[in-house]
CSV table of C-alpha atoms and ligand atoms in Angstrom, one decimal:
chain,number,residue,atom,x,y,z
A,14,MET,CA,12.3,-2.7,10.7
A,15,GLN,CA,13.7,-0.5,7.9
A,16,ILE,CA,17.3,-1.3,8.8
A,17,LEU,CA,16.5,-5.0,9.0
A,18,ASN,CA,14.8,-5.0,5.6
A,19,LYS,CA,17.7,-3.0,4.1
A,20,SER,CA,20.1,-5.5,5.6
A,21,LEU,CA,18.2,-8.4,4.1
A,22,GLU,CA,18.3,-6.6,0.7
A,23,ASP,CA,22.1,-6.2,1.1
A,24,LEU,CA,22.4,-9.9,1.6
A,25,ASN,CA,20.1,-10.6,-1.4
A,26,ILE,CA,17.4,-12.1,0.7
A,27,SER,CA,13.8,-11.3,0.0
A,28,SER,CA,11.5,-10.4,2.9
A,29,ASN,CA,7.8,-9.9,3.7
A,30,ASP,CA,5.5,-8.7,6.4
A,31,GLU,CA,5.3,-12.2,8.0
A,32,VAL,CA,9.1,-12.2,8.4
A,33,ASN,CA,9.0,-8.8,10.1
A,34,GLU,CA,6.2,-9.9,12.4
A,35,LYS,CA,7.9,-13.1,13.4
A,36,LEU,CA,11.2,-11.4,14.1
A,37,LYS,CA,9.3,-8.9,16.3
A,38,ILE,CA,7.7,-11.7,18.3
A,39,PHE,CA,11.1,-13.5,18.6
A,40,PHE,CA,12.6,-10.3,19.9
A,41,GLU,CA,9.9,-9.9,22.5
A,42,GLU,CA,10.3,-13.5,23.6
A,43,ILE,CA,14.1,-13.1,24.0
A,44,SER,CA,13.6,-9.9,26.0
A,45,PHE,CA,11.1,-11.4,28.3
A,46,ALA,CA,13.0,-14.6,28.9
A,47,SER,CA,16.3,-12.8,29.5
A,48,LYS,CA,14.7,-11.2,32.5
A,49,GLN,CA,13.9,-14.6,33.9
A,50,PHE,CA,17.2,-16.4,33.3
A,51,ASN,CA,20.6,-16.1,31.7
A,52,LEU,CA,19.5,-16.6,28.0
A,53,THR,CA,21.7,-14.0,26.2
A,54,GLY,CA,23.8,-11.1,27.4
A,55,LEU,CA,22.2,-8.8,24.8
A,56,ASN,CA,19.6,-6.2,25.5
A,57,GLY,CA,17.4,-4.0,23.5
A,58,TRP,CA,16.1,-4.1,19.9
A,59,GLU,CA,19.2,-2.8,18.2
A,60,ASP,CA,21.7,-5.2,19.8
A,61,ILE,CA,19.4,-8.2,19.3
A,62,ARG,CA,18.6,-7.1,15.7
A,63,ASP,CA,22.3,-6.7,14.7
A,64,THR,CA,24.0,-9.4,16.7
A,65,LEU,CA,21.4,-12.1,16.8
A,66,PHE,CA,19.3,-11.6,13.7
A,67,ILE,CA,21.4,-10.0,11.0
A,68,ARG,CA,24.5,-12.0,11.8
A,69,SER,CA,22.4,-15.1,11.7
A,70,PHE,CA,21.1,-14.1,8.2
A,71,ARG,CA,24.7,-14.0,7.0
A,72,TYR,CA,24.9,-17.8,7.4
A,73,SER,CA,22.6,-18.1,4.4
A,74,SER,CA,25.1,-16.2,2.2
A,75,VAL,CA,27.7,-18.8,3.2
A,76,ILE,CA,25.4,-21.9,2.6
A,77,ASP,CA,24.6,-20.4,-0.8
A,78,LYS,CA,28.2,-21.0,-1.8
A,79,PHE,CA,27.9,-24.8,-1.2
A,80,PHE,CA,24.3,-25.7,-1.8
A,81,SER,CA,21.7,-24.1,-4.1
A,82,LYS,CA,19.0,-22.2,-2.2
A,83,ASP,CA,16.3,-24.5,-3.7
A,84,GLN,CA,18.2,-27.5,-2.5
A,85,TYR,CA,18.8,-26.6,1.1
A,86,LEU,CA,15.3,-25.1,1.5
A,87,GLU,CA,13.8,-28.3,0.3
A,88,SER,CA,12.5,-29.7,3.6
A,89,GLU,CA,13.4,-33.3,3.7
A,90,LYS,CA,16.4,-33.3,1.4
A,91,ILE,CA,19.0,-31.5,3.4
A,92,LYS,CA,19.4,-32.1,7.1
A,93,ILE,CA,20.7,-29.2,9.1
A,94,LEU,CA,21.8,-29.1,12.7
A,95,ASP,CA,22.2,-26.0,14.9
A,96,LEU,CA,24.6,-27.2,17.6
A,97,GLY,CA,24.8,-25.1,20.8
A,98,THR,CA,21.8,-23.1,19.7
A,99,GLY,CA,21.3,-21.1,22.9
A,100,ALA,CA,18.4,-18.8,22.3
A,101,GLY,CA,17.9,-20.3,18.8
A,102,ILE,CA,20.9,-18.6,17.1
A,103,PRO,CA,21.5,-18.8,14.1
A,104,SER,CA,18.6,-21.2,13.3
A,105,ILE,CA,15.4,-19.4,14.3
A,106,PRO,CA,16.1,-16.2,12.3
A,107,LEU,CA,17.1,-18.5,9.3
A,108,LYS,CA,14.0,-20.6,9.8
A,109,ILE,CA,11.8,-17.5,9.8
A,110,LEU,CA,13.3,-16.6,6.4
A,111,TYR,CA,13.1,-20.1,5.1
A,112,PRO,CA,10.1,-21.9,6.5
A,113,ASN,CA,10.7,-25.2,4.7
A,114,MET,CA,14.2,-25.7,6.0
A,115,ASN,CA,14.7,-29.1,7.8
A,116,ILE,CA,16.6,-28.3,11.0
A,117,LYS,CA,17.3,-29.6,14.4
A,118,LEU,CA,18.4,-27.4,17.4
A,119,VAL,CA,20.5,-28.9,20.1
A,120,ASP,CA,21.7,-27.5,23.4
A,121,SER,CA,23.0,-28.9,26.6
A,122,SER,CA,20.9,-26.5,28.6
A,123,GLU,CA,17.4,-27.7,29.4
A,124,LYS,CA,16.2,-24.1,30.0
A,125,LYS,CA,17.4,-22.9,26.7
A,126,CYS,CA,15.8,-25.9,25.0
A,127,HIS,CA,12.5,-25.1,26.6
A,128,PHE,CA,12.8,-21.5,25.5
A,129,VAL,CA,13.3,-22.4,21.8
A,130,GLU,CA,10.5,-25.0,22.0
A,131,SER,CA,8.1,-22.3,23.2
A,132,VAL,CA,9.3,-19.9,20.5
A,133,ILE,CA,8.8,-22.6,17.8
A,134,GLU,CA,5.2,-23.1,19.0
A,135,LYS,CA,4.5,-19.3,19.2
A,136,LEU,CA,5.8,-18.8,15.7
A,137,ASN,CA,4.1,-21.9,14.4
A,138,LEU,CA,7.3,-23.2,12.8
A,139,LYS,CA,7.3,-26.6,11.1
A,140,ASN,CA,10.1,-29.1,10.2
A,141,ILE,CA,12.1,-28.1,13.2
A,142,THR,CA,12.9,-30.2,16.3
A,143,VAL,CA,14.8,-29.5,19.5
A,144,GLU,CA,16.9,-31.9,21.5
A,145,ASN,CA,18.4,-31.3,25.0
A,146,ILE,CA,21.6,-33.3,24.7
A,147,ARG,CA,25.4,-32.7,24.7
A,148,ALA,CA,27.2,-32.7,21.4
A,149,GLU,CA,29.5,-35.5,22.7
A,150,LEU,CA,26.5,-37.8,23.2
A,151,LEU,CA,24.8,-36.8,20.0
A,152,GLY,CA,28.0,-37.6,18.1
A,153,ILE,CA,27.7,-41.3,19.2
A,154,SER,CA,24.0,-41.5,18.7
A,155,SER,CA,22.0,-42.5,15.6
A,156,ASP,CA,22.5,-38.9,14.4
A,157,ARG,CA,26.2,-39.6,13.8
A,158,GLU,CA,27.3,-38.8,10.3
A,159,SER,CA,23.7,-37.9,9.3
A,160,TYR,CA,23.7,-34.2,8.7
A,161,ASP,CA,24.5,-32.3,5.5
A,162,ILE,CA,25.2,-29.0,7.3
A,163,VAL,CA,26.1,-28.2,10.9
A,164,LEU,CA,25.8,-24.5,11.9
A,165,THR,CA,27.3,-23.2,15.1
A,166,ARG,CA,28.0,-19.9,16.7
A,167,ALA,CA,30.0,-19.1,19.8
A,168,LEU,CA,30.0,-22.8,20.9
A,169,ALA,CA,33.7,-23.4,21.3
A,170,LYS,CA,37.2,-22.7,20.1
A,171,LEU,CA,38.0,-24.3,16.7
A,172,PRO,CA,39.9,-27.4,17.9
A,173,THR,CA,37.1,-28.3,20.3
A,174,LEU,CA,34.5,-27.3,17.8
A,175,ALA,CA,35.9,-29.7,15.2
A,176,GLU,CA,35.7,-32.7,17.6
A,177,LEU,CA,32.1,-31.8,18.5
A,178,THR,CA,30.8,-31.2,15.0
A,179,LEU,CA,32.7,-33.3,12.4
A,180,PRO,CA,31.5,-36.7,13.7
A,181,LEU,CA,27.9,-35.5,13.1
A,182,ILE,CA,28.2,-34.6,9.4
A,183,ARG,CA,28.1,-37.0,6.5
A,184,LYS,CA,30.9,-37.2,3.9
A,185,ASN,CA,30.8,-34.1,1.8
A,186,GLY,CA,28.7,-32.3,4.4
A,187,ILE,CA,29.9,-28.9,5.8
A,188,VAL,CA,30.3,-27.3,9.2
A,189,VAL,CA,29.8,-23.5,9.2
A,190,THR,CA,30.8,-21.3,12.1
A,191,ALA,CA,30.9,-17.5,12.4
A,192,LYS,CA,33.9,-15.9,14.0
A,193,GLY,CA,34.2,-12.1,14.1
A,194,LEU,CA,37.8,-11.2,13.5
A,195,LEU,CA,39.9,-13.8,11.8
A,196,PRO,CA,40.9,-16.3,14.6
A,197,SER,CA,44.5,-16.9,13.3
A,198,GLN,CA,45.7,-18.9,16.3
A,199,GLU,CA,42.6,-21.1,16.5
A,200,LEU,CA,42.9,-21.8,12.8
A,201,LYS,CA,46.5,-22.9,13.2
A,202,ASP,CA,45.6,-24.9,16.3
A,203,SER,CA,42.8,-26.8,14.5
A,204,GLU,CA,44.9,-28.0,11.5
A,205,TYR,CA,45.9,-31.2,13.1
A,206,VAL,CA,42.5,-32.2,14.6
A,207,LEU,CA,40.8,-31.5,11.2
A,208,SER,CA,43.0,-34.0,9.4
A,209,LEU,CA,42.4,-36.5,12.2
A,210,LEU,CA,38.6,-36.1,11.9
A,211,GLY,CA,38.4,-36.4,8.1
A,212,SER,CA,38.0,-32.8,7.2
A,213,SER,CA,39.8,-30.8,4.6
A,214,LYS,CA,41.6,-27.5,5.5
A,215,SER,CA,39.5,-24.6,6.8
A,216,GLN,CA,37.9,-22.4,4.2
A,217,ILE,CA,37.3,-18.8,5.1
A,218,LEU,CA,34.6,-16.6,3.8
A,219,LYS,CA,34.4,-13.0,4.9
A,220,ILE,CA,31.0,-11.4,4.9
A,221,THR,CA,30.9,-7.7,5.3
A,222,GLU,CA,27.3,-6.9,4.3
A,223,PRO,CA,25.5,-5.1,5.7
A,224,ASN,CA,28.5,-3.0,6.4
A,225,PHE,CA,27.1,-1.0,9.4
A,226,ILE,CA,27.9,-4.0,11.6
A,227,SER,CA,31.4,-5.5,11.9
A,228,GLU,CA,32.4,-8.2,9.5
A,229,ASP,CA,32.2,-12.0,10.2
A,230,ASN,CA,34.8,-14.4,9.1
A,231,PHE,CA,33.0,-17.7,8.5
A,232,ILE,CA,35.0,-20.9,8.9
A,233,ILE,CA,33.9,-23.8,6.7
A,234,TRP,CA,34.9,-27.4,7.0
A,235,VAL,CA,34.1,-29.9,4.2
A,236,LYS,CA,34.2,-33.5,5.3
A,237,ASN,CA,36.2,-35.8,3.0
A,238,ASN,CA,36.4,-39.0,5.1
A,239,LYS,CA,34.4,-40.8,7.8
A,240,THR,CA,35.4,-39.9,11.3
A,241,HIS,CA,37.0,-42.6,13.4
A,242,MET,CA,34.6,-44.0,16.1
A,243,LYS,CA,36.9,-42.9,18.9
A,244,PHE,CA,35.7,-39.3,18.3
A,245,PRO,CA,34.1,-37.4,19.9
A,246,ARG,CA,35.8,-38.4,23.2
A,247,ARG,CA,33.7,-38.5,26.4
A,248,ASN,CA,31.7,-35.5,27.8
A,249,GLY,CA,33.8,-32.5,28.5
A,250,LEU,CA,37.1,-33.8,27.1
A,251,PRO,CA,37.0,-31.9,23.8
A,252,LYS,CA,36.9,-28.7,25.7
A,253,LYS,CA,39.1,-29.6,28.6
A,254,ASP,CA,41.8,-31.3,26.6
A,255,PRO,CA,41.5,-30.1,22.9
A,256,ILE,CA,43.5,-32.0,20.4
A,257,ILE,CA,46.3,-29.6,19.4
A,258,LYS,CA,49.6,-30.7,17.9
A,259,SER,CA,52.4,-28.3,18.6
A,260,SER,CA,54.7,-28.0,15.6
B,155,SAH,N1,24.6,-20.2,19.4
B,155,SAH,C1,24.1,-19.3,20.4
B,155,SAH,C2,24.5,-19.6,21.8
B,155,SAH,C3,26.0,-19.6,22.0
B,155,SAH,S1,26.4,-19.9,23.7
B,155,SAH,C4,24.5,-17.8,20.0
B,155,SAH,O1,25.3,-17.6,19.1
B,155,SAH,O2,24.0,-16.9,20.7
B,155,SAH,C5,26.9,-21.6,23.6
B,155,SAH,C6,25.7,-22.6,23.8
B,155,SAH,O3,26.2,-23.9,23.6
B,155,SAH,C7,25.1,-22.5,25.2
B,155,SAH,O4,23.7,-22.3,25.1
B,155,SAH,C8,25.5,-23.8,25.8
B,155,SAH,O5,24.5,-24.3,26.7
B,155,SAH,C9,25.7,-24.7,24.6
B,155,SAH,N2,26.7,-25.8,24.8
B,155,SAH,C10,28.0,-25.7,25.3
B,155,SAH,N3,28.7,-26.8,25.3
B,155,SAH,C11,27.8,-27.7,24.7
B,155,SAH,C12,27.9,-29.1,24.3
B,155,SAH,N4,29.0,-29.8,24.6
B,155,SAH,N5,26.9,-29.7,23.7
B,155,SAH,C13,25.7,-29.0,23.5
B,155,SAH,N6,25.6,-27.7,23.8
B,155,SAH,C14,26.6,-27.1,24.4
């Protein structure tokens, strides 16, 4: 817990005993469930602490640059979506830090949704919902263009990700995704689809703190215009046939 608390300090995030206790329970739940089914490839406290918890905390440093902490922690005001949440990453570690955050977790895997639902109950988290649905269908549901912030990690390559996420955010909303090393080719490949979907160019924010784990390059998209109703295309197409214009 010492390393975890030091990491939070490095990221200018205050912590307390309750945060530590809840992260410990979350770790135990992940470890237990990982033995039952394919939840995450990670094993052991250090890996889960570094890759799942600390790297999730880094999202908060990115959001800070676009919304004031008070604003996005204010429960009803800012609507956040964690798309392709898997074991609850990055949203559950963030929610443990910021209990008032208003967030929805979405995953196409029913098992993973059940897992995060049980964690939410165990940790007694409020203002948090889970939906088992594919991003392509969520994008044409009443959730379309309703989110202020969409967070994702390890969901898809950038051109696919753009089509899955941008229809879901409102004008001036942001999409934030963590990539480790700078994904130069993916950035280039996504330029065309971003303009098609109403987003400005990718902004990149490198977060190196805490520096004992490798850096993350966060890709941020700000939406300038509404997305045409023909996006997202039907299930599976954004991944199978990503929109890339060769120059
Ligand atoms: N964000 C988590 C999980 C990444 S794995 C982490 O960083 O650890 C990607 C997750 O996205 C998987 O759980 C998978 O079930 C989900 N997923 C993949 N395609 C999806 C889609 N089209 N819609 C919703 N979820 C999807």
